[in-house]
Amino acid sequence: MRIDKLLANMGYGSRKEVKSLLKKGSVNRDGVVIKDPKTHVDPNKDVISVFGQKLEYREFVYLMMNKPPGVVSATEDQRDDTVVDLLEPEDILFEPFPVGRLDKDTEGLLLLTNDGKLAHQLLSPKKEVGKTYFAVIQGTVTEDDQKMFEKGVRLDDGYVTKPAKLNILSSGNESEIELTITEGKFHQVKRMFEAVGKRVIYLKRLTMGRLELDKELNTGEYRELTEEELQLLRNPQK
Ligand code: URA
């Protein structure tokens, strides 16, 4: 990778600013000053220092966000703010993207990363990674609904959902539930409740695989995953 790209990615300024940094002799590799911005370096092997400080290079970033309502799970949008707009510039440098989508009005656990391989594994239908949602439902959720969800319900487009676990927390004119699904069809939770004649009025994702939303994160806040959480994501079924 070119040294100017590496330094720009690591937050040392624009390519132009990085060029002037190099020109001043502030950067060295293995003790030797590098001045040419086109110099190729291997950030995993070479010891790069800027102003005498060793550069701690890393390729990937893993962020857990408590997504607020009103923003879309995308990196860019013509009309709406996106989850990436909520990130600090030093995190945006890594070019993270949301792993899967939550609807604009849905809150809760959203993972953002630039690790395409992990994202692919988590989203692959074959892996059947479980996702648990908390929801408030208009209408009385019953044991019949529980049985229907366990068997699979037919959505409006004819698709029959895989078995899903419905936990009724409270039941009345409005009911509170937790639902675990292992797939990610468009508006799946809302459409599953529509299939049994009910409406989701509030939806929040609590878990993805073995990763749980940090209760300390307010909506709109995010933080990096810990090493333990990253391991949980890498082994979602265990
Ligand atoms: N199911 C939905 O209906 N919406 C979401 O945002 C996520 C799952």
PDB file of C-alpha atoms and ligand atoms in Angstrom:
ATOM      1  CA  MET A   1       0.000   0.000   0.000  1.00  0.00           C
ATOM      2  CA  ARG A   2       1.236   3.527  -0.762  1.00  0.00           C
ATOM      3  CA  ILE A   3       2.496   5.394   2.296  1.00  0.00           C
ATOM      4  CA  ASP A   4       0.337   8.457   1.538  1.00  0.00           C
ATOM      5  CA  LYS A   5      -2.810   6.304   1.347  1.00  0.00           C
ATOM      6  CA  LEU A   6      -1.929   4.487   4.559  1.00  0.00           C
ATOM      7  CA  LEU A   7      -1.344   7.711   6.485  1.00  0.00           C
ATOM      8  CA  ALA A   8      -4.494   9.323   5.100  1.00  0.00           C
ATOM      9  CA  ASN A   9      -6.490   6.205   6.073  1.00  0.00           C
ATOM     10  CA  MET A  10      -5.015   6.370   9.542  1.00  0.00           C
ATOM     11  CA  GLY A  11      -6.245   9.932  10.003  1.00  0.00           C
ATOM     12  CA  TYR A  12      -3.049  11.911   9.427  1.00  0.00           C
ATOM     13  CA  GLY A  13      -4.862  14.302   7.096  1.00  0.00           C
ATOM     14  CA  SER A  14      -5.747  14.546   3.430  1.00  0.00           C
ATOM     15  CA  ARG A  15      -3.386  13.139   0.805  1.00  0.00           C
ATOM     16  CA  LYS A  16      -2.071  16.706   0.344  1.00  0.00           C
ATOM     17  CA  GLU A  17      -1.444  17.181   4.066  1.00  0.00           C
ATOM     18  CA  VAL A  18       0.211  13.775   4.264  1.00  0.00           C
ATOM     19  CA  LYS A  19       2.470  14.716   1.344  1.00  0.00           C
ATOM     20  CA  SER A  20       3.728  17.756   3.220  1.00  0.00           C
ATOM     21  CA  LEU A  21       4.244  15.637   6.352  1.00  0.00           C
ATOM     22  CA  LEU A  22       6.413  13.287   4.302  1.00  0.00           C
ATOM     23  CA  LYS A  23       8.314  16.167   2.695  1.00  0.00           C
ATOM     24  CA  LYS A  24       9.250  17.476   6.136  1.00  0.00           C
ATOM     25  CA  GLY A  25      10.869  14.116   6.955  1.00  0.00           C
ATOM     26  CA  SER A  26       8.428  13.300   9.779  1.00  0.00           C
ATOM     27  CA  VAL A  27       7.821   9.733   8.620  1.00  0.00           C
ATOM     28  CA  ASN A  28      10.207   6.818   8.646  1.00  0.00           C
ATOM     29  CA  ARG A  29      10.232   3.116   7.945  1.00  0.00           C
ATOM     30  CA  ASP A  30      12.509   0.875   9.981  1.00  0.00           C
ATOM     31  CA  GLY A  31      14.440   3.971  11.033  1.00  0.00           C
ATOM     32  CA  VAL A  32      14.889   5.372   7.512  1.00  0.00           C
ATOM     33  CA  VAL A  33      13.071   8.572   6.490  1.00  0.00           C
ATOM     34  CA  ILE A  34      10.520   8.177   3.679  1.00  0.00           C
ATOM     35  CA  LYS A  35       9.805  11.281   1.648  1.00  0.00           C
ATOM     36  CA  ASP A  36       8.238   9.951  -1.516  1.00  0.00           C
ATOM     37  CA  PRO A  37       4.429   9.645  -1.143  1.00  0.00           C
ATOM     38  CA  LYS A  38       4.427   6.872  -3.767  1.00  0.00           C
ATOM     39  CA  THR A  39       6.628   4.608  -1.632  1.00  0.00           C
ATOM     40  CA  HIS A  40       5.027   1.213  -1.117  1.00  0.00           C
ATOM     41  CA  VAL A  41       5.024  -0.093   2.436  1.00  0.00           C
ATOM     42  CA  ASP A  42       3.690  -3.229   4.094  1.00  0.00           C
ATOM     43  CA  PRO A  43       1.848  -1.966   7.194  1.00  0.00           C
ATOM     44  CA  ASN A  44       1.753  -5.496   8.636  1.00  0.00           C
ATOM     45  CA  LYS A  45       5.545  -5.951   8.476  1.00  0.00           C
ATOM     46  CA  ASP A  46       7.272  -2.574   8.281  1.00  0.00           C
ATOM     47  CA  VAL A  47       7.715  -0.480  11.396  1.00  0.00           C
ATOM     48  CA  ILE A  48       6.380   2.931  10.362  1.00  0.00           C
ATOM     49  CA  SER A  49       6.844   5.926  12.663  1.00  0.00           C
ATOM     50  CA  VAL A  50       5.329   9.382  12.428  1.00  0.00           C
ATOM     51  CA  PHE A  51       6.968  12.090  14.530  1.00  0.00           C
ATOM     52  CA  GLY A  52       8.882   9.252  16.193  1.00  0.00           C
ATOM     53  CA  GLN A  53       5.643   7.522  17.276  1.00  0.00           C
ATOM     54  CA  LYS A  54       5.123   3.960  16.083  1.00  0.00           C
ATOM     55  CA  LEU A  55       2.059   3.611  13.883  1.00  0.00           C
ATOM     56  CA  GLU A  56      -0.389   0.999  15.174  1.00  0.00           C
ATOM     57  CA  TYR A  57      -1.924  -0.160  11.932  1.00  0.00           C
ATOM     58  CA  ARG A  58      -5.156  -2.020  11.753  1.00  0.00           C
ATOM     59  CA  GLU A  59      -7.249  -2.919   8.810  1.00  0.00           C
ATOM     60  CA  PHE A  60     -10.675  -3.471  10.305  1.00  0.00           C
ATOM     61  CA  VAL A  61     -13.053  -1.671  12.578  1.00  0.00           C
ATOM     62  CA  TYR A  62     -16.026  -3.272  14.373  1.00  0.00           C
ATOM     63  CA  LEU A  63     -18.631  -0.942  15.836  1.00  0.00           C
ATOM     64  CA  MET A  64     -21.757  -1.701  17.842  1.00  0.00           C
ATOM     65  CA  MET A  65     -24.428   0.991  17.485  1.00  0.00           C
ATOM     66  CA  ASN A  66     -27.738   1.445  19.228  1.00  0.00           C
ATOM     67  CA  LYS A  67     -29.464   2.656  16.080  1.00  0.00           C
ATOM     68  CA  PRO A  68     -31.907   5.487  16.666  1.00  0.00           C
ATOM     69  CA  PRO A  69     -35.188   5.771  14.747  1.00  0.00           C
ATOM     70  CA  GLY A  70     -35.208   8.168  11.796  1.00  0.00           C
ATOM     71  CA  VAL A  71     -31.910   7.201  10.182  1.00  0.00           C
ATOM     72  CA  VAL A  72     -31.428   4.651   7.441  1.00  0.00           C
ATOM     73  CA  SER A  73     -29.079   1.639   7.557  1.00  0.00           C
ATOM     74  CA  ALA A  74     -26.983   2.658   4.575  1.00  0.00           C
ATOM     75  CA  THR A  75     -23.725   4.437   3.878  1.00  0.00           C
ATOM     76  CA  GLU A  76     -25.345   7.093   1.667  1.00  0.00           C
ATOM     77  CA  ASP A  77     -28.858   8.305   1.042  1.00  0.00           C
ATOM     78  CA  GLN A  78     -30.313  11.135  -1.056  1.00  0.00           C
ATOM     79  CA  ARG A  79     -33.049  12.041   1.441  1.00  0.00           C
ATOM     80  CA  ASP A  80     -32.317  10.724   4.907  1.00  0.00           C
ATOM     81  CA  ASP A  81     -29.470  10.754   7.390  1.00  0.00           C
ATOM     82  CA  THR A  82     -27.657   7.436   7.516  1.00  0.00           C
ATOM     83  CA  VAL A  83     -26.095   5.494  10.377  1.00  0.00           C
ATOM     84  CA  VAL A  84     -22.666   6.410   8.970  1.00  0.00           C
ATOM     85  CA  ASP A  85     -23.513  10.105   9.435  1.00  0.00           C
ATOM     86  CA  LEU A  86     -23.591   9.373  13.189  1.00  0.00           C
ATOM     87  CA  LEU A  87     -19.958   8.201  13.250  1.00  0.00           C
ATOM     88  CA  GLU A  88     -16.901  10.217  14.229  1.00  0.00           C
ATOM     89  CA  PRO A  89     -14.544  11.138  11.365  1.00  0.00           C
ATOM     90  CA  GLU A  90     -11.821   8.817  12.707  1.00  0.00           C
ATOM     91  CA  ASP A  91     -14.211   5.878  12.368  1.00  0.00           C
ATOM     92  CA  ILE A  92     -15.563   6.951   8.962  1.00  0.00           C
ATOM     93  CA  LEU A  93     -11.962   6.763   7.686  1.00  0.00           C
ATOM     94  CA  PHE A  94     -12.245   2.973   7.844  1.00  0.00           C
ATOM     95  CA  GLU A  95     -15.265   3.106   5.523  1.00  0.00           C
ATOM     96  CA  PRO A  96     -17.529   0.906   7.655  1.00  0.00           C
ATOM     97  CA  PHE A  97     -20.915  -0.225   6.401  1.00  0.00           C
ATOM     98  CA  PRO A  98     -23.920  -1.614   8.292  1.00  0.00           C
ATOM     99  CA  VAL A  99     -24.174  -5.410   8.461  1.00  0.00           C
ATOM    100  CA  GLY A 100     -27.723  -6.002   7.283  1.00  0.00           C
ATOM    101  CA  ARG A 101     -30.514  -3.505   7.533  1.00  0.00           C
ATOM    102  CA  LEU A 102     -32.838  -2.246  10.193  1.00  0.00           C
ATOM    103  CA  ASP A 103     -35.852  -0.253   8.986  1.00  0.00           C
ATOM    104  CA  LYS A 104     -35.743   3.516   9.362  1.00  0.00           C
ATOM    105  CA  ASP A 105     -38.094   3.355  12.373  1.00  0.00           C
ATOM    106  CA  THR A 106     -36.369   0.339  14.003  1.00  0.00           C
ATOM    107  CA  GLU A 107     -33.941   0.840  16.875  1.00  0.00           C
ATOM    108  CA  GLY A 108     -31.276  -1.253  18.464  1.00  0.00           C
ATOM    109  CA  LEU A 109     -28.268  -3.384  17.723  1.00  0.00           C
ATOM    110  CA  LEU A 110     -26.526  -2.600  14.472  1.00  0.00           C
ATOM    111  CA  LEU A 111     -23.033  -3.756  13.663  1.00  0.00           C
ATOM    112  CA  LEU A 112     -20.895  -1.592  11.391  1.00  0.00           C
ATOM    113  CA  THR A 113     -17.641  -2.893   9.979  1.00  0.00           C
ATOM    114  CA  ASN A 114     -15.389  -2.821   6.939  1.00  0.00           C
ATOM    115  CA  ASP A 115     -14.739  -6.568   7.311  1.00  0.00           C
ATOM    116  CA  GLY A 116     -16.661  -7.884   4.325  1.00  0.00           C
ATOM    117  CA  LYS A 117     -15.859 -11.510   5.114  1.00  0.00           C
ATOM    118  CA  LEU A 118     -17.366 -11.386   8.602  1.00  0.00           C
ATOM    119  CA  ALA A 119     -20.371  -9.436   7.316  1.00  0.00           C
ATOM    120  CA  HIS A 120     -20.953 -12.071   4.661  1.00  0.00           C
ATOM    121  CA  GLN A 121     -20.790 -14.875   7.233  1.00  0.00           C
ATOM    122  CA  LEU A 122     -23.269 -13.142   9.516  1.00  0.00           C
ATOM    123  CA  LEU A 123     -25.713 -12.478   6.705  1.00  0.00           C
ATOM    124  CA  SER A 124     -25.413 -15.805   4.900  1.00  0.00           C
ATOM    125  CA  PRO A 125     -28.793 -17.603   5.070  1.00  0.00           C
ATOM    126  CA  LYS A 126     -26.876 -20.894   5.431  1.00  0.00           C
ATOM    127  CA  LYS A 127     -25.411 -19.803   8.772  1.00  0.00           C
ATOM    128  CA  GLU A 128     -28.887 -19.142  10.237  1.00  0.00           C
ATOM    129  CA  VAL A 129     -27.581 -16.534  12.679  1.00  0.00           C
ATOM    130  CA  GLY A 130     -30.312 -15.826  15.247  1.00  0.00           C
ATOM    131  CA  LYS A 131     -31.512 -12.259  15.779  1.00  0.00           C
ATOM    132  CA  THR A 132     -33.728 -11.378  18.722  1.00  0.00           C
ATOM    133  CA  TYR A 133     -36.079  -8.406  18.633  1.00  0.00           C
ATOM    134  CA  PHE A 134     -38.155  -6.740  21.303  1.00  0.00           C
ATOM    135  CA  ALA A 135     -41.461  -5.425  19.947  1.00  0.00           C
ATOM    136  CA  VAL A 136     -44.649  -3.758  21.042  1.00  0.00           C
ATOM    137  CA  ILE A 137     -47.582  -5.163  19.126  1.00  0.00           C
ATOM    138  CA  GLN A 138     -50.996  -3.649  18.599  1.00  0.00           C
ATOM    139  CA  GLY A 139     -53.387  -6.468  19.550  1.00  0.00           C
ATOM    140  CA  THR A 140     -53.315  -9.458  21.833  1.00  0.00           C
ATOM    141  CA  VAL A 141     -50.477 -11.852  21.085  1.00  0.00           C
ATOM    142  CA  THR A 142     -51.531 -15.393  21.904  1.00  0.00           C
ATOM    143  CA  GLU A 143     -50.160 -18.899  22.285  1.00  0.00           C
ATOM    144  CA  ASP A 144     -51.655 -19.626  18.859  1.00  0.00           C
ATOM    145  CA  ASP A 145     -49.355 -16.981  17.386  1.00  0.00           C
ATOM    146  CA  GLN A 146     -46.488 -18.648  19.202  1.00  0.00           C
ATOM    147  CA  LYS A 147     -47.377 -21.991  17.597  1.00  0.00           C
ATOM    148  CA  MET A 148     -47.807 -20.404  14.164  1.00  0.00           C
ATOM    149  CA  PHE A 149     -44.408 -18.728  14.378  1.00  0.00           C
ATOM    150  CA  GLU A 150     -42.864 -22.000  15.529  1.00  0.00           C
ATOM    151  CA  LYS A 151     -44.246 -23.727  12.412  1.00  0.00           C
ATOM    152  CA  GLY A 152     -43.616 -20.825  10.030  1.00  0.00           C
ATOM    153  CA  VAL A 153     -46.075 -18.256   8.700  1.00  0.00           C
ATOM    154  CA  ARG A 154     -46.860 -17.351   5.109  1.00  0.00           C
ATOM    155  CA  LEU A 155     -45.876 -13.770   4.304  1.00  0.00           C
ATOM    156  CA  ASP A 156     -47.716 -11.519   1.838  1.00  0.00           C
ATOM    157  CA  ASP A 157     -45.466 -12.669  -1.038  1.00  0.00           C
ATOM    158  CA  GLY A 158     -46.151 -16.368  -0.339  1.00  0.00           C
ATOM    159  CA  TYR A 159     -42.825 -17.042   1.408  1.00  0.00           C
ATOM    160  CA  VAL A 160     -43.111 -19.336   4.424  1.00  0.00           C
ATOM    161  CA  THR A 161     -40.802 -18.279   7.255  1.00  0.00           C
ATOM    162  CA  LYS A 162     -38.411 -20.617   9.049  1.00  0.00           C
ATOM    163  CA  PRO A 163     -39.307 -21.590  12.639  1.00  0.00           C
ATOM    164  CA  ALA A 164     -39.118 -18.585  14.932  1.00  0.00           C
ATOM    165  CA  LYS A 165     -39.292 -18.402  18.712  1.00  0.00           C
ATOM    166  CA  LEU A 166     -41.909 -16.047  20.113  1.00  0.00           C
ATOM    167  CA  ASN A 167     -41.725 -15.145  23.777  1.00  0.00           C
ATOM    168  CA  ILE A 168     -44.784 -13.266  25.112  1.00  0.00           C
ATOM    169  CA  LEU A 169     -43.739 -10.794  27.804  1.00  0.00           C
ATOM    170  CA  SER A 170     -47.169  -9.232  28.286  1.00  0.00           C
ATOM    171  CA  SER A 171     -50.438  -9.559  26.450  1.00  0.00           C
ATOM    172  CA  GLY A 172     -53.345  -7.127  26.170  1.00  0.00           C
ATOM    173  CA  ASN A 173     -54.613  -4.457  23.762  1.00  0.00           C
ATOM    174  CA  GLU A 174     -50.954  -3.849  23.306  1.00  0.00           C
ATOM    175  CA  SER A 175     -48.570  -6.764  23.810  1.00  0.00           C
ATOM    176  CA  GLU A 176     -44.857  -6.909  24.458  1.00  0.00           C
ATOM    177  CA  ILE A 177     -42.867  -9.735  22.941  1.00  0.00           C
ATOM    178  CA  GLU A 178     -39.425 -10.999  22.051  1.00  0.00           C
ATOM    179  CA  LEU A 179     -39.010 -12.777  18.745  1.00  0.00           C
ATOM    180  CA  THR A 180     -35.960 -14.685  17.523  1.00  0.00           C
ATOM    181  CA  ILE A 181     -35.631 -15.265  13.789  1.00  0.00           C
ATOM    182  CA  THR A 182     -32.771 -16.839  11.859  1.00  0.00           C
ATOM    183  CA  GLU A 183     -33.318 -15.109   8.539  1.00  0.00           C
ATOM    184  CA  GLY A 184     -33.551 -11.543   7.370  1.00  0.00           C
ATOM    185  CA  LYS A 185     -36.318 -11.038   4.827  1.00  0.00           C
ATOM    186  CA  PHE A 186     -37.380  -7.473   4.087  1.00  0.00           C
ATOM    187  CA  HIS A 187     -39.510  -6.106   6.989  1.00  0.00           C
ATOM    188  CA  GLN A 188     -39.631  -9.672   8.283  1.00  0.00           C
ATOM    189  CA  VAL A 189     -40.839  -9.105  11.849  1.00  0.00           C
ATOM    190  CA  LYS A 190     -43.513  -6.629  10.768  1.00  0.00           C
ATOM    191  CA  ARG A 191     -44.714  -8.930   8.012  1.00  0.00           C
ATOM    192  CA  MET A 192     -44.806 -11.952  10.322  1.00  0.00           C
ATOM    193  CA  PHE A 193     -47.150 -10.097  12.664  1.00  0.00           C
ATOM    194  CA  GLU A 194     -49.224  -8.892   9.704  1.00  0.00           C
ATOM    195  CA  ALA A 195     -49.552 -12.564   8.720  1.00  0.00           C
ATOM    196  CA  VAL A 196     -51.338 -13.186  12.054  1.00  0.00           C
ATOM    197  CA  GLY A 197     -53.438 -10.010  11.818  1.00  0.00           C
ATOM    198  CA  LYS A 198     -51.394  -7.767  14.113  1.00  0.00           C
ATOM    199  CA  ARG A 199     -49.236  -4.695  13.793  1.00  0.00           C
ATOM    200  CA  VAL A 200     -45.773  -3.905  15.124  1.00  0.00           C
ATOM    201  CA  ILE A 201     -45.779  -0.441  16.685  1.00  0.00           C
ATOM    202  CA  TYR A 202     -42.264  -0.455  18.132  1.00  0.00           C
ATOM    203  CA  LEU A 203     -39.290  -2.596  17.152  1.00  0.00           C
ATOM    204  CA  LYS A 204     -35.819  -2.890  18.612  1.00  0.00           C
ATOM    205  CA  ARG A 205     -33.093  -5.437  17.879  1.00  0.00           C
ATOM    206  CA  LEU A 206     -31.468  -6.872  20.987  1.00  0.00           C
ATOM    207  CA  THR A 207     -29.059  -9.530  19.711  1.00  0.00           C
ATOM    208  CA  MET A 208     -27.251 -10.804  16.656  1.00  0.00           C
ATOM    209  CA  GLY A 209     -25.892 -14.298  17.116  1.00  0.00           C
ATOM    210  CA  ARG A 210     -24.332 -14.281  20.564  1.00  0.00           C
ATOM    211  CA  LEU A 211     -23.683 -10.546  20.480  1.00  0.00           C
ATOM    212  CA  GLU A 212     -25.967  -8.519  22.759  1.00  0.00           C
ATOM    213  CA  LEU A 213     -26.750  -4.824  22.564  1.00  0.00           C
ATOM    214  CA  ASP A 214     -24.871  -2.985  25.319  1.00  0.00           C
ATOM    215  CA  LYS A 215     -27.586  -1.587  27.611  1.00  0.00           C
ATOM    216  CA  GLU A 216     -25.329   1.351  28.434  1.00  0.00           C
ATOM    217  CA  LEU A 217     -25.537   2.651  24.862  1.00  0.00           C
ATOM    218  CA  ASN A 218     -28.250   5.269  24.386  1.00  0.00           C
ATOM    219  CA  THR A 219     -29.929   5.439  20.990  1.00  0.00           C
ATOM    220  CA  GLY A 220     -27.538   7.031  18.516  1.00  0.00           C
ATOM    221  CA  GLU A 221     -24.462   6.017  20.522  1.00  0.00           C
ATOM    222  CA  TYR A 222     -21.888   3.462  19.468  1.00  0.00           C
ATOM    223  CA  ARG A 223     -18.620   1.926  20.562  1.00  0.00           C
ATOM    224  CA  GLU A 224     -16.017  -0.528  19.346  1.00  0.00           C
ATOM    225  CA  LEU A 225     -16.575  -4.199  20.018  1.00  0.00           C
ATOM    226  CA  THR A 226     -14.380  -5.793  22.645  1.00  0.00           C
ATOM    227  CA  GLU A 227     -12.145  -8.700  21.625  1.00  0.00           C
ATOM    228  CA  GLU A 228     -14.531 -11.093  23.456  1.00  0.00           C
ATOM    229  CA  GLU A 229     -17.542  -9.745  21.564  1.00  0.00           C
ATOM    230  CA  LEU A 230     -15.700 -10.128  18.294  1.00  0.00           C
ATOM    231  CA  GLN A 231     -15.033 -13.768  19.118  1.00  0.00           C
ATOM    232  CA  LEU A 232     -18.746 -14.250  19.891  1.00  0.00           C
ATOM    233  CA  LEU A 233     -19.599 -12.885  16.466  1.00  0.00           C
ATOM    234  CA  ARG A 234     -17.043 -15.090  14.759  1.00  0.00           C
ATOM    235  CA  ASN A 235     -18.666 -18.160  16.367  1.00  0.00           C
ATOM    236  CA  PRO A 236     -22.321 -17.142  16.230  1.00  0.00           C
ATOM    237  CA  GLN A 237     -23.853 -20.587  16.803  1.00  0.00           C
ATOM    238  CA  LYS A 238     -21.926 -21.551  19.908  1.00  0.00           C
TER     239      LYS A 238
HETATM  240  N1  URA B   1     -37.887  -6.876  10.821  1.00  0.00           N
HETATM  241  C1  URA B   1     -38.543  -5.743  10.491  1.00  0.00           C
HETATM  242  O1  URA B   1     -39.707  -5.762  10.174  1.00  0.00           O
HETATM  243  N2  URA B   1     -37.858  -4.588  10.532  1.00  0.00           N
HETATM  244  C2  URA B   1     -36.567  -4.502  10.911  1.00  0.00           C
HETATM  245  O2  URA B   1     -36.014  -3.404  10.943  1.00  0.00           O
HETATM  246  C3  URA B   1     -35.909  -5.686  11.249  1.00  0.00           C
HETATM  247  C4  URA B   1     -36.581  -6.873  11.203  1.00  0.00           C
END
